[in-house]
Coordinates of C-alpha atoms and ligand atoms in Angstrom, one line a residue:
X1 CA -5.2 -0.4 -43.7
X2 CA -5.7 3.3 -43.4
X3 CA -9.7 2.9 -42.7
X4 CA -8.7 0.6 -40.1
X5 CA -6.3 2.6 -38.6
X6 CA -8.5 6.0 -39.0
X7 CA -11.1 3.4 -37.0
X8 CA -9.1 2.9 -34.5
X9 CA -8.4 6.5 -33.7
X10 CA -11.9 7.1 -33.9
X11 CA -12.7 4.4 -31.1
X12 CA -9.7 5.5 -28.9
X13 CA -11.3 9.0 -29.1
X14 CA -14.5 7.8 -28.1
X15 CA -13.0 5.3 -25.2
X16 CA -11.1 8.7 -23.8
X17 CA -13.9 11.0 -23.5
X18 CA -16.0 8.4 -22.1
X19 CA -13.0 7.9 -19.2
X20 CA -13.2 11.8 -19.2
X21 CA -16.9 11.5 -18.2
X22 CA -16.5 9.0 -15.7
X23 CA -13.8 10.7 -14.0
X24 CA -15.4 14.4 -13.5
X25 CA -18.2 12.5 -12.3
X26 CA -15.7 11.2 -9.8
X27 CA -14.6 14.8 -8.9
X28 CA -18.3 16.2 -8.6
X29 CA -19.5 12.9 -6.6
X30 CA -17.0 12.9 -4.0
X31 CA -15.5 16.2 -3.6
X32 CA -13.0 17.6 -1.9
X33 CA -11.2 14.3 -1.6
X34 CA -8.0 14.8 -4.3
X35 CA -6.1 11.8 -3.0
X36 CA -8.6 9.6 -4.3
X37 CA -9.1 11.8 -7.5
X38 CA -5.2 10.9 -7.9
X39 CA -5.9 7.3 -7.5
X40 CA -8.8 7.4 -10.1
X41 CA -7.0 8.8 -12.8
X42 CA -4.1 7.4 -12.2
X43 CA -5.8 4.0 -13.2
X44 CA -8.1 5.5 -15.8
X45 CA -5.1 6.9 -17.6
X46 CA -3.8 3.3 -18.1
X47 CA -6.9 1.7 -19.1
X48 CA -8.2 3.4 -22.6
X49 CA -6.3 0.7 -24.8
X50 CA -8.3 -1.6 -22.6
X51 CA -11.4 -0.6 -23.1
X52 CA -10.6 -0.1 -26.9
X53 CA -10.2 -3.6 -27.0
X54 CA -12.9 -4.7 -25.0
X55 CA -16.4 -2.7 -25.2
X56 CA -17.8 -4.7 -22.9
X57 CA -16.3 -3.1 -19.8
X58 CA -18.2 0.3 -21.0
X59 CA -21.4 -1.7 -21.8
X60 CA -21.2 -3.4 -18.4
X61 CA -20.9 -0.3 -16.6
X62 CA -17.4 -1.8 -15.2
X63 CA -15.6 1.5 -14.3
X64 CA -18.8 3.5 -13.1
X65 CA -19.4 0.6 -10.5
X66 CA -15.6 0.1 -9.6
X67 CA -15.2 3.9 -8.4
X68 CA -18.7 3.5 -5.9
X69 CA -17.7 1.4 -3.2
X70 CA -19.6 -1.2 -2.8
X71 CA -20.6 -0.1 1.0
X72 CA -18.8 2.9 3.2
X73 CA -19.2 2.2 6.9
X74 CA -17.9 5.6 9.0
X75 CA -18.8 5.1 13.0
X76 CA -18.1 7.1 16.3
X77 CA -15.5 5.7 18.3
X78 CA -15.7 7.0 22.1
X79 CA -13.0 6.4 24.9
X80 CA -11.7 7.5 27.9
X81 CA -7.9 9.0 28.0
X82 CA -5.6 8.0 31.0
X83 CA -6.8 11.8 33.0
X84 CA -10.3 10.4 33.1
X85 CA -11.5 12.9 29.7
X86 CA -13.8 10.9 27.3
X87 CA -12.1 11.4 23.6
X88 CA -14.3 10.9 20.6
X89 CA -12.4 9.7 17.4
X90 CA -14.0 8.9 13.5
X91 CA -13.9 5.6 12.5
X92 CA -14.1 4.1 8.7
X93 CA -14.3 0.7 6.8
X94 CA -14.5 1.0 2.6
X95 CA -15.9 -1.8 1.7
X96 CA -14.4 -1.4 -1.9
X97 CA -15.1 -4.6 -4.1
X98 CA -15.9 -8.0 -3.1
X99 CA -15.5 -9.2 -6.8
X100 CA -12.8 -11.8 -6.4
X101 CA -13.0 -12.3 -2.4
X102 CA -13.8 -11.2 1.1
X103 CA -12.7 -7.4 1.2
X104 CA -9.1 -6.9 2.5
X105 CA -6.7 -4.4 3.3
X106 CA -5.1 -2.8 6.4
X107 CA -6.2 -0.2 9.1
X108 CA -4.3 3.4 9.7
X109 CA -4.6 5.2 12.6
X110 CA -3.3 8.7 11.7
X111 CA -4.4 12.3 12.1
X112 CA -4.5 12.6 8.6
X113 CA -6.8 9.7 8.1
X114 CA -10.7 10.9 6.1
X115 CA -12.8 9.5 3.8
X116 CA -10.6 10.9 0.9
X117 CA -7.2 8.4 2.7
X118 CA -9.6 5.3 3.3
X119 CA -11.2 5.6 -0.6
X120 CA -8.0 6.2 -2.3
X121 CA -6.1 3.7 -0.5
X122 CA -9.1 1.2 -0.7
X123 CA -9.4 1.6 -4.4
X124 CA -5.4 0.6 -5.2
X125 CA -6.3 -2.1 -3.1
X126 CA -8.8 -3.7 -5.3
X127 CA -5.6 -3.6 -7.8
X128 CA -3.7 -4.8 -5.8
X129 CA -4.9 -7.2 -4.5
X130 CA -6.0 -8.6 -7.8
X131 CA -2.3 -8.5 -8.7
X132 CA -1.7 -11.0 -5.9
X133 CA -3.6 -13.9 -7.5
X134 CA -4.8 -14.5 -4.6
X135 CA -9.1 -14.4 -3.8
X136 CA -9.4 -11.2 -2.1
X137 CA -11.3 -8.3 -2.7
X138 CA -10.4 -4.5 -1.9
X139 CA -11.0 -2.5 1.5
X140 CA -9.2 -0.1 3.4
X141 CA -10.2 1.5 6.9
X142 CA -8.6 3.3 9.7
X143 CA -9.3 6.4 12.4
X144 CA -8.1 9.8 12.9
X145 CA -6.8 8.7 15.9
X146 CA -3.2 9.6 17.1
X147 CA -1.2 7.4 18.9
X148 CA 1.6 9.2 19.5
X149 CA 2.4 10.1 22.9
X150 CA -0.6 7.5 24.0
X151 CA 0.1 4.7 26.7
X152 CA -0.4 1.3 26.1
X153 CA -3.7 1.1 28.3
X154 CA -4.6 4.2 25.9
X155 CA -4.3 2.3 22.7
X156 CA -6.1 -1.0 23.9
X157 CA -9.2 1.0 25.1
X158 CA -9.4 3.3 21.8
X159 CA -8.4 -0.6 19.7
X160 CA -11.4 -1.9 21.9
X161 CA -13.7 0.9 21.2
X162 CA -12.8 0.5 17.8
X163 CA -13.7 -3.2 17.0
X164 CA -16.8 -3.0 19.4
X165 CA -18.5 -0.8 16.2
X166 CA -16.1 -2.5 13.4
X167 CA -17.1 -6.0 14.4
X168 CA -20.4 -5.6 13.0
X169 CA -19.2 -6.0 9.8
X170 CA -16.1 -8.1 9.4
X171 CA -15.3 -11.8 9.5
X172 CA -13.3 -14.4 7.8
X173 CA -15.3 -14.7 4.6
X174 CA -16.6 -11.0 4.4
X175 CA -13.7 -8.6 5.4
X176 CA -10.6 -9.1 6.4
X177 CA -8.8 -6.4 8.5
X178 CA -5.0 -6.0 9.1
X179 CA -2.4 -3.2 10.0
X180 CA -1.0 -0.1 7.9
X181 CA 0.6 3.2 9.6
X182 CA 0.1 3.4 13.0
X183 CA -1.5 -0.6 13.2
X184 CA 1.2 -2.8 13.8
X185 CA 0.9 -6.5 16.3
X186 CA 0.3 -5.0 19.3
X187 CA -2.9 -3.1 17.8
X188 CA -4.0 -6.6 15.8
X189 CA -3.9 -8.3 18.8
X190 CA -6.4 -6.1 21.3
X191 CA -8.4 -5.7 17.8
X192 CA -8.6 -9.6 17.6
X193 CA -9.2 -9.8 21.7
X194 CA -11.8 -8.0 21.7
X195 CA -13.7 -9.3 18.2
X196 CA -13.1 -12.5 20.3
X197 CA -15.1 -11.8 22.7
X198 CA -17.7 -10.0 20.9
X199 CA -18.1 -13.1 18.3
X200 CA -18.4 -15.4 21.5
X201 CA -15.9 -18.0 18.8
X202 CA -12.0 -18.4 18.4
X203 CA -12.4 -17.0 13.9
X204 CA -8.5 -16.7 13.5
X205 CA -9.1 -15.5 9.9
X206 CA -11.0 -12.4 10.9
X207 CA -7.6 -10.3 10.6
X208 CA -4.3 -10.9 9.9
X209 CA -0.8 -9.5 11.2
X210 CA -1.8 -11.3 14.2
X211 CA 1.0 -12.6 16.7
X212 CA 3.1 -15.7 15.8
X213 CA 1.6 -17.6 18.9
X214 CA -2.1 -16.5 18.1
X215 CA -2.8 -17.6 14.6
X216 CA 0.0 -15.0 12.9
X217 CA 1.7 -16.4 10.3
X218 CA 6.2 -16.6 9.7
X219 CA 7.2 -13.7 7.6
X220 CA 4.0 -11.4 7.8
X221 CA 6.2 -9.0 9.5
X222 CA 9.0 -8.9 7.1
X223 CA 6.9 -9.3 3.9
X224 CA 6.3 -5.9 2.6
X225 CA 9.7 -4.8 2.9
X226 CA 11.2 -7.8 1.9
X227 CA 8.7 -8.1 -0.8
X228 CA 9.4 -4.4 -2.3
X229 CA 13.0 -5.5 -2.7
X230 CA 12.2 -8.5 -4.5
X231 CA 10.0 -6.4 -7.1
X232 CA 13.3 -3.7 -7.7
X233 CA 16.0 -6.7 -7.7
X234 CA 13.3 -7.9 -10.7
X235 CA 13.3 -5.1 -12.5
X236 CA 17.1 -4.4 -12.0
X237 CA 17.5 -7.6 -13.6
X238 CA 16.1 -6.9 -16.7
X239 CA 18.2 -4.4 -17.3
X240 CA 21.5 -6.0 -15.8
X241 CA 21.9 -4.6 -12.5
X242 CA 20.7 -5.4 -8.8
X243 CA 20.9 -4.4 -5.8
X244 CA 24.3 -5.5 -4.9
X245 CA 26.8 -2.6 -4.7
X246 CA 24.1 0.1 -5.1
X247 CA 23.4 3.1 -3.0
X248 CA 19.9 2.9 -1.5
X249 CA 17.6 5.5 0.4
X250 CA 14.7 4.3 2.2
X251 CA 12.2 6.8 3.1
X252 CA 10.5 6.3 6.3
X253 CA 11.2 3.7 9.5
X254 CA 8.4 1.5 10.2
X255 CA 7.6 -1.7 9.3
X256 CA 7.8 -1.4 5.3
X257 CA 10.9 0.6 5.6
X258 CA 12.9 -1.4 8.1
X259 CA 12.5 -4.7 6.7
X260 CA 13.3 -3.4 2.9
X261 CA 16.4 -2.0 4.5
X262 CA 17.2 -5.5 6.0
X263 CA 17.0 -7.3 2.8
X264 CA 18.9 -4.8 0.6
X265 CA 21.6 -4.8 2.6
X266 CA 21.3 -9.0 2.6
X267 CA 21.5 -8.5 -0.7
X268 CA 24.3 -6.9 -0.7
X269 CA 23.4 -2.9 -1.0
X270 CA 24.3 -0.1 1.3
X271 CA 21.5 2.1 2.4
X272 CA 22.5 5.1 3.9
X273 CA 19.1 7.7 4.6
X274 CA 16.1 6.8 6.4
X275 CA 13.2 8.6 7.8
X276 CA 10.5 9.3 10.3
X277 CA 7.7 12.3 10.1
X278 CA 10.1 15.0 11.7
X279 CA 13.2 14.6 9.8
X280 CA 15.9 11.8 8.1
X281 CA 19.8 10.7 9.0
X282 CA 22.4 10.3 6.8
X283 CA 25.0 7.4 7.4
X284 CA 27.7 7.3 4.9
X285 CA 29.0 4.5 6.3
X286 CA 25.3 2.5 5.4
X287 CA 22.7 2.6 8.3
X288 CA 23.4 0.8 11.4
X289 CA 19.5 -1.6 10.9
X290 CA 19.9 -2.5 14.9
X291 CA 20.0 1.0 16.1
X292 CA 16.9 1.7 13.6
X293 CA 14.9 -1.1 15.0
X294 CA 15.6 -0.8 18.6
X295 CA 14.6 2.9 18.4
X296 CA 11.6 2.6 16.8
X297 CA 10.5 -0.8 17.3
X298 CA 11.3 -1.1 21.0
X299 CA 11.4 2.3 22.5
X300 CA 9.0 4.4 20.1
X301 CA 11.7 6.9 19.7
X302 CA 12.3 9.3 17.1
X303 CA 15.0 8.8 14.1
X304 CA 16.9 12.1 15.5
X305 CA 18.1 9.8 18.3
X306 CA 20.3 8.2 16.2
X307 CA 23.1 9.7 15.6
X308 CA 23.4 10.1 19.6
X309 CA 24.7 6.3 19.0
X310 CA 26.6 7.0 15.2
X311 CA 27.7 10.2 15.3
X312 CA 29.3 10.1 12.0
X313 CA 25.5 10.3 11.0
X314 CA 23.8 13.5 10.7
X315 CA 20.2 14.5 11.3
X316 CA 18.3 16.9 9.1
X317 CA 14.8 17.8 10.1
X318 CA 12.2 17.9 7.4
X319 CA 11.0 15.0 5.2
X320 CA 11.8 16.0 1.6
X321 CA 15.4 16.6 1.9
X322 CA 15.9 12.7 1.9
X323 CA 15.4 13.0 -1.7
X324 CA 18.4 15.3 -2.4
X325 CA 20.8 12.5 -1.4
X326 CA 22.7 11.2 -4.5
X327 CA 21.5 6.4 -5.1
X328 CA 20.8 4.2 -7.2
X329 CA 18.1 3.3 -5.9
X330 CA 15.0 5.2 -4.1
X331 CA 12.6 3.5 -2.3
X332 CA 9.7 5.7 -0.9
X333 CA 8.7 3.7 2.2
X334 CA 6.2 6.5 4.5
X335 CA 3.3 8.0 2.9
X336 CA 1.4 9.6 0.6
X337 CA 2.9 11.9 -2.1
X338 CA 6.4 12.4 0.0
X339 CA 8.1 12.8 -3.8
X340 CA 6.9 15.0 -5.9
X341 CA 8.2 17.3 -9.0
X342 CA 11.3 18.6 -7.0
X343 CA 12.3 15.7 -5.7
X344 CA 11.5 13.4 -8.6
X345 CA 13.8 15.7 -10.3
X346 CA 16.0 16.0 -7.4
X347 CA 16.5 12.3 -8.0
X348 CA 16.8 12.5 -11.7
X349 CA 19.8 14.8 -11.4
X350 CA 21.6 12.6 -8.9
X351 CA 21.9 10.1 -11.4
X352 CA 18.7 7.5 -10.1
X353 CA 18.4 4.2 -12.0
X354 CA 15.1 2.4 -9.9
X355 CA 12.4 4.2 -7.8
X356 CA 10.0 1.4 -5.9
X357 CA 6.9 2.3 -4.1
X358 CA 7.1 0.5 -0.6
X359 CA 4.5 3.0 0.3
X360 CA 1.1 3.7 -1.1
X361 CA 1.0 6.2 -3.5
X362 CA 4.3 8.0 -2.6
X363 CA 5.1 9.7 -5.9
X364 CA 2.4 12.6 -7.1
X365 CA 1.4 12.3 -11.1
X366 CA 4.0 14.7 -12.0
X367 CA 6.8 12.8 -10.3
X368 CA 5.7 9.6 -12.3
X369 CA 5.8 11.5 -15.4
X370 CA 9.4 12.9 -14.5
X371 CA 10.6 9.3 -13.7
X372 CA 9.1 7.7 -17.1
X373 CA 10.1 10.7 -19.4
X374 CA 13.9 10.6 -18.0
X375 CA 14.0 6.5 -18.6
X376 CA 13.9 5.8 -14.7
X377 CA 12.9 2.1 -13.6
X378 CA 9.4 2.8 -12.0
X379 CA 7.9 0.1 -9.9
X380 CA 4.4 1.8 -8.7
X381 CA 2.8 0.6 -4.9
X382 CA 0.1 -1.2 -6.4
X383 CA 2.8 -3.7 -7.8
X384 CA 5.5 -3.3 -5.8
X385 CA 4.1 -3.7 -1.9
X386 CA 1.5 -6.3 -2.6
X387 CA 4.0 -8.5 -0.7
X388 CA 2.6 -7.6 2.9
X389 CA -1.2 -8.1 1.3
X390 CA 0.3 -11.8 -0.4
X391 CA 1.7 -13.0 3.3
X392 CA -2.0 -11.7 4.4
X393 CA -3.2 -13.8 2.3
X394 CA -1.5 -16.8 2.7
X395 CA -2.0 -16.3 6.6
X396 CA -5.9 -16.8 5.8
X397 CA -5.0 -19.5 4.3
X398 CA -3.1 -21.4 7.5
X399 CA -5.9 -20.5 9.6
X400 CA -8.1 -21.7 7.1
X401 CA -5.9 -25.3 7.1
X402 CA -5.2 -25.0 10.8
X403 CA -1.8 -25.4 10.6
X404 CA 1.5 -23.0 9.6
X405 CA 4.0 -23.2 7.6
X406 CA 7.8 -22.5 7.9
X407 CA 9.7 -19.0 6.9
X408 CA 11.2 -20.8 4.3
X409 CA 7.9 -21.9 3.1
X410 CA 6.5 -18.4 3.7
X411 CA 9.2 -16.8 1.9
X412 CA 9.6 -19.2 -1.4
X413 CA 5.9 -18.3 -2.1
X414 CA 6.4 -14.7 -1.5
X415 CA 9.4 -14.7 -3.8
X416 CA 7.6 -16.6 -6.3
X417 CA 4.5 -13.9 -5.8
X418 CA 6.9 -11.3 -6.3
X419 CA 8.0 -12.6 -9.5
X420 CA 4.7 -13.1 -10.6
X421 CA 3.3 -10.1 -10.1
X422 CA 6.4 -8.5 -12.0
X423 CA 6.1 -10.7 -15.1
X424 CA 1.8 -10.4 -15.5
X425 CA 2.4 -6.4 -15.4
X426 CA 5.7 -6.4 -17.8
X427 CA 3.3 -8.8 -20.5
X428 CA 0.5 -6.4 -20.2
X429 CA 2.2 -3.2 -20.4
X430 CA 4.1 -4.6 -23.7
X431 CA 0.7 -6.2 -24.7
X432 CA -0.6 -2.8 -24.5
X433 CA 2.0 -1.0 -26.2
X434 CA 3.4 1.0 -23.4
X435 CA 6.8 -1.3 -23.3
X436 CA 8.3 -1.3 -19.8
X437 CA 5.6 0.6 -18.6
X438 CA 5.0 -1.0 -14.9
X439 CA 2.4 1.8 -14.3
X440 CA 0.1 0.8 -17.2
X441 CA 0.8 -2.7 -16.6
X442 CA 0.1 -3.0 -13.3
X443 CA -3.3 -0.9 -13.5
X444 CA -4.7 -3.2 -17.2
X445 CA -3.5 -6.9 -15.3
X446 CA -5.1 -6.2 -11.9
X447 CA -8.0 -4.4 -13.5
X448 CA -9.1 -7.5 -16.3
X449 CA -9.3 -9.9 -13.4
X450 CA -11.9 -8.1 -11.0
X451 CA -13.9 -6.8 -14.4
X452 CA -14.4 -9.7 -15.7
X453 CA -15.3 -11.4 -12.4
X454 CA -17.8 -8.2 -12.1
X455 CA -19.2 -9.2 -15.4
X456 CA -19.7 -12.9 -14.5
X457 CA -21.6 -12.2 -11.3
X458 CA -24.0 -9.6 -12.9
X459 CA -25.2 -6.2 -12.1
X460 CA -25.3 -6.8 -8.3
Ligands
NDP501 P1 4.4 2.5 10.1 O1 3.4 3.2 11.0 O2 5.1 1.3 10.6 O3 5.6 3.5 9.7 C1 5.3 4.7 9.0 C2 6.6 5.4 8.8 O4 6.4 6.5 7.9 C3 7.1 6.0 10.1 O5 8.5 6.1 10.0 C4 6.4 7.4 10.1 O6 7.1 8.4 10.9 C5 6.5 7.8 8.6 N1 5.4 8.6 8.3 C6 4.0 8.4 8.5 N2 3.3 9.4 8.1 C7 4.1 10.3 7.7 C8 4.0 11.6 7.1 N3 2.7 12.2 7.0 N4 5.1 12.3 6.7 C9 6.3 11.7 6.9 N5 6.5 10.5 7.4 C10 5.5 9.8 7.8 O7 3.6 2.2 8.8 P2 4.0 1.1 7.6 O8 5.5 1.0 7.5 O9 3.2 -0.1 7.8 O10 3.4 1.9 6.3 C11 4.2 2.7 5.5 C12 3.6 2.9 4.1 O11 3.5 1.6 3.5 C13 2.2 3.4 4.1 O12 2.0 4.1 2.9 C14 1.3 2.1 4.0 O13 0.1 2.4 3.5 C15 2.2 1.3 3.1 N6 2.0 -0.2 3.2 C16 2.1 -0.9 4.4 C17 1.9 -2.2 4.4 C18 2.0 -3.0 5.6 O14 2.0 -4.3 5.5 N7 2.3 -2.5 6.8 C19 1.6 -3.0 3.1 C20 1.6 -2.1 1.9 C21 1.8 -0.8 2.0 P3 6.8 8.5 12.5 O15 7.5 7.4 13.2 O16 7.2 9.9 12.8 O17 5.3 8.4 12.6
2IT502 O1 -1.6 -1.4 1.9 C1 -1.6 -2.6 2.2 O2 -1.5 -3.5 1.3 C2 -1.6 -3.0 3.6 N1 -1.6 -2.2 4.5 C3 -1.6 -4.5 4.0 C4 -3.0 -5.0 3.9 C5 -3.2 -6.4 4.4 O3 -4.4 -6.8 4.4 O4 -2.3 -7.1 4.8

C-alpha cells in the first residue's frame, strides 16, 4: 500500500512539472497576452489527476496541441464613418478546435478586443462547448471596434466590412459565428445579409442569434441569462436553498444580465444592483426589469438614467462598488475579471452563499481561491453560461431540420442542458477528489471529451 501510494506521488510529481512545462511555454509563445495565460492555467490547474490517470493525453501531445489554435485569422477591416473619414478597424477569428464540431462561439466588438481577448475566450470555449453535449467545436472572434456613439448606417457598413473578409472562412459545417458584447440581432442580421449575398445561397446555419423571422430560433435571446439561473438554482439545491427569497446582484445590463434578472425574479428573488461600464444603481425596493430593458435595449442609454424614473434608486459611478452590496447571491454578468481579491472578499464578508459566472471569466484566480477557501458555491462561466452556446446549438439544428420549435420546446431542452451540464461536472469533480469543486469538474468533463475525440482522429 505504501509503494503504491509513494508511486502515486511520484507520478503526480511528474504529471505537474510536465503541466509546468507546457504552461511557461504558453507564456513565452504568446506573450504579453495574460488573459489567455489566466485561462490556461486555470484549466491546467484542474487537470493533473487527469492526466495521472491517463498517460495517454501526455503521449498524444493532447495539451501542447489544445493551447495552438488550430488556425488564427486577424484581417483589416476598412470603412467609411457618417463625416465621409475612412476608419480602419482589426478584425479576428480563432479557429480554436474543430475536434468535436464546426468551430463556434460569438463575436465582440469592443475597444478592448486583441488577440489576448479572442484566444482566452476561444479556448473556454472549446470547454464549453464540450460541456454542452452538443457537436461543436471552440472559436471566438470579434474587432476593436466601438460602437458606442455610432449610427445605425455606421454599424451596418463596419458589420458589412466585416463579413466581406470573415466570410472567407465560415459556414454551416466549418464555423459558426454569433453575438457576445457589443453583437447582439441587429449586428447578426447585417452580418448574415451580407454573407448572403457574398455566398450567392440562403445557408441559415452560417450564424446564429439571428432574428425570429430569419432563421433565429425561440429563446436564443433569453438563454444565457435564463440558463445561468438555472445552473445557481442547481447548485442552491444541493445544499437546500434557491433562489426564492434571496437578495441577488447582477453585474452588468446587456443581454446575459437582463434576462438572468428576469428569471430570478420569476423565481421568486429580488435583485436589487445592476450595471453598465460607467457605474451601477441600487434599488432596495428590487430593480424595476422594464425600466432596465427599455433603457438599454431600446434607447441605448446609460444605467445612470435610471433612477431619473425610481428615485428611491441611487446611482454610483464606478464598476467595482457593486460588489460591496450585502446578497445571497452574486452573479457577475459584464466582463472579464470585474471581481477580484477585494471584492471576492467584499462578498465574503457580506455573508455570500452562490457566486455564478454569467460572464466569461469574471472572477481573477485569486477571487476563485477566496470563494473556494471561505466554502462559497462557485459556478465558473465555462459551466454556468453554456446556455446561450446550447440554444446556438439547437438553433443549428432547426435550420438544419428546416423547421422551429416552440419556447416551451426551446426551454425544456435548455433546462434539461442546464441540469446536465451541472450533474457531468459535480461526478467529475467528486470522481477526481476535489468534492463540490465545479471549477475542477467543469475543466476534467469538457476536457475528456475533446481529448479523446483529438486522439481518435490522429495527429492532424
Ligand atoms: P452586452 O454587450 O449585451 O452587455 C455587456 C454589459 O456589460 C453592458 O452592460 C456593458 O456596459 C457591460 N460591460 C462591457 N464591458 C465592460 C467593461 N469593460 N467594464 C464594465 N462593464 C462592461 O454583452 P453580453 O451581455 O452578451 O455579454 C456579457 C458577458 O457575457 C461577456 O463576458 C460575454 O462574453 C458573456 N457571454 C455572453 C453570451 C451571449 O450569448 N451573449 C454567452 C455566454 C457568455 P455598457 O452598456 O456601458 O457597454
Ligand atoms: O461566450 C459565449 O458562449 C457566447 N458568446 C455565445 C456563443 C454562441 O455561439 O452562441
Amino acid at each position: 500500500m505504501t509503494t503504491l501510494v509513494q508511486h502515486q506521488h511520484v507520478e503526480t510529481q511528474i504529471v505537474e512539472s510536465y503541466v509546468a512545462e507546457v504552461y511557461e511555454l504558453v507564456k513565452k509563445r504568446n506573450p504579453n497576452e495574460s488573459e489567455f495565460h489566466q485561462a490556461v492555467k486555470e484549466v491546467f490547474d484542474s487537470l493533473v489527476p487527469v492526466l495521472v490517470e491517463n498517460p495517454k493525453y501526455m503521449e498524444h501531445g493532447i495539451l501542447e496541441r489544445m493551447v495552438e489554435p488550430e488556425r488564427v485569422i486577424s484581417f483589416q477591416i476598412p470603412w467609411i464613418d457618417d463625416q465621409g473619414t475612412v476608419r480602419v478597424n482589426r478584425g479576428f477569428r480563432v479557429q480554436f478546435n474543430s475536434a468535436i464540431g464546426p468551430y463556434k462561439g460569438g463575436l465582440r466588438f469592443h475597444p478592448s478586443v486583441n488577440a489576448s481577448i479572442v484566444k482566452f475566450l476561444g479556448f473556454e470555449q472549446i470547454f464549453k462547448n464540450s460541456l454542452t453535449g452538443q457537436p461543436i467545436g471552440g472559436g471566438k472572434g470579434g474587432s476593436d471596434f466601438d460602437p458606442k456613439g455610432k449610427s445605425d448606417r455606421e454599424i451596418m457598413r463596419f458589420t458589412q466590412s466585416f463579413m466581406s473578409e470573415l466570410s472567407k472562412y465560415i459556414g454551416p459545417d466549418v464555423d459558426v459565428p454569433a453575438g457576445d458584447i457589443g453583437v447582439g440581432a441587429r449586428e447578426i442580421g447585417y452580418m448574415f445579409g451580407q454573407y448572403k449575398k457574398i455566398r450567392g445561397a440562403y445557408e441559415a446555419g452560417v450564424l446564429t442569434g439571428k432574428g425570429l423571422n430569419y432563421g433565429g430560433s425561440l429563446g436564443r435571446k433569453e438563454a444565457t441569462g435564463y440558463g445561468t439561473v438555472y445552473f445557481v438554482e442547481e447548485m442552491l439545491r444541493d445544499s437546500g436553498r434557491g433562489f426564492k427569497g434571496s437578495t441577488v446582484v447582477v453585474s452588468g445590463s446587456g443581454n446575459v444580465s437582463i434576462y438572468a434578472i428576469e428569471k430570478a425574479h420569476q423565481l421568486g428573488a429580488k435583485v436589487v444592483a445592476c450595471s453598465d461600464s460607467s457605474g451601477y444603481i441600487y434599488d432596495e425596493q428590487g430593480i424595476n426589469l422594464e425600466t432596465v430593458k427599455r433603457l438599454k435595449e431600446v434607447e441605448g442609454k446609460r444605467i445612470s438614467e435610471y433612477v431619473e424614473e425610481h428615485p428611491n434608486a441611487q446611482y454610483h459611478s464606478g464598476c467595482s462598488g457593486i460588489w460591496s452590496i450585502p446578497c445571497d447571491i452574486a452573479l457577475p454578468c459584464a466582463t472579464q475579471n470585474e471581481i477580484d481579491e477585494i471584492a471576492a472578499k467584499l462578498l465574503v464578508s457580506n455573508g455570500v452563499i452562490a457566486v455564478g459566472e454569467g460572464a466569461n471569466m469574471p472572477s481573477t484566480l485569486e477571487a476563485i481561491s477566496i470563494f473556494h477557501e471561505k466554502k462559497v458555491l462557485f459556478g465558473p462561466a465555462k459551466a454556468v453560461n453554456a446556455g446561450g452556446v446550447a440554444v446556438s446549438a439547437l438553433e443549428m439544428a432547426q435550420n438544419s431540420m428546416r423547421l422551429s420549435w416552440t419556447l416551451d420546446e426551446v426551454d425544456t431542452k435548455l433546462q434539461e442542458i442546464m441540469k446536465n451540464i451541472y450533474t457531468n461536472s459535480i461526478n467529475a469533480a467528486n470522481e477526481y477528489n476535489a468534492p463540490g469543486n465545479l471549477v475542477v469538474g467543469a475543466n476534467i468533463a469538457g476536457f475528456k471529451k475533446v481529448a479523446d475525440a483529438m486522439i481518435a482522429q490522429g495527429v492532424i
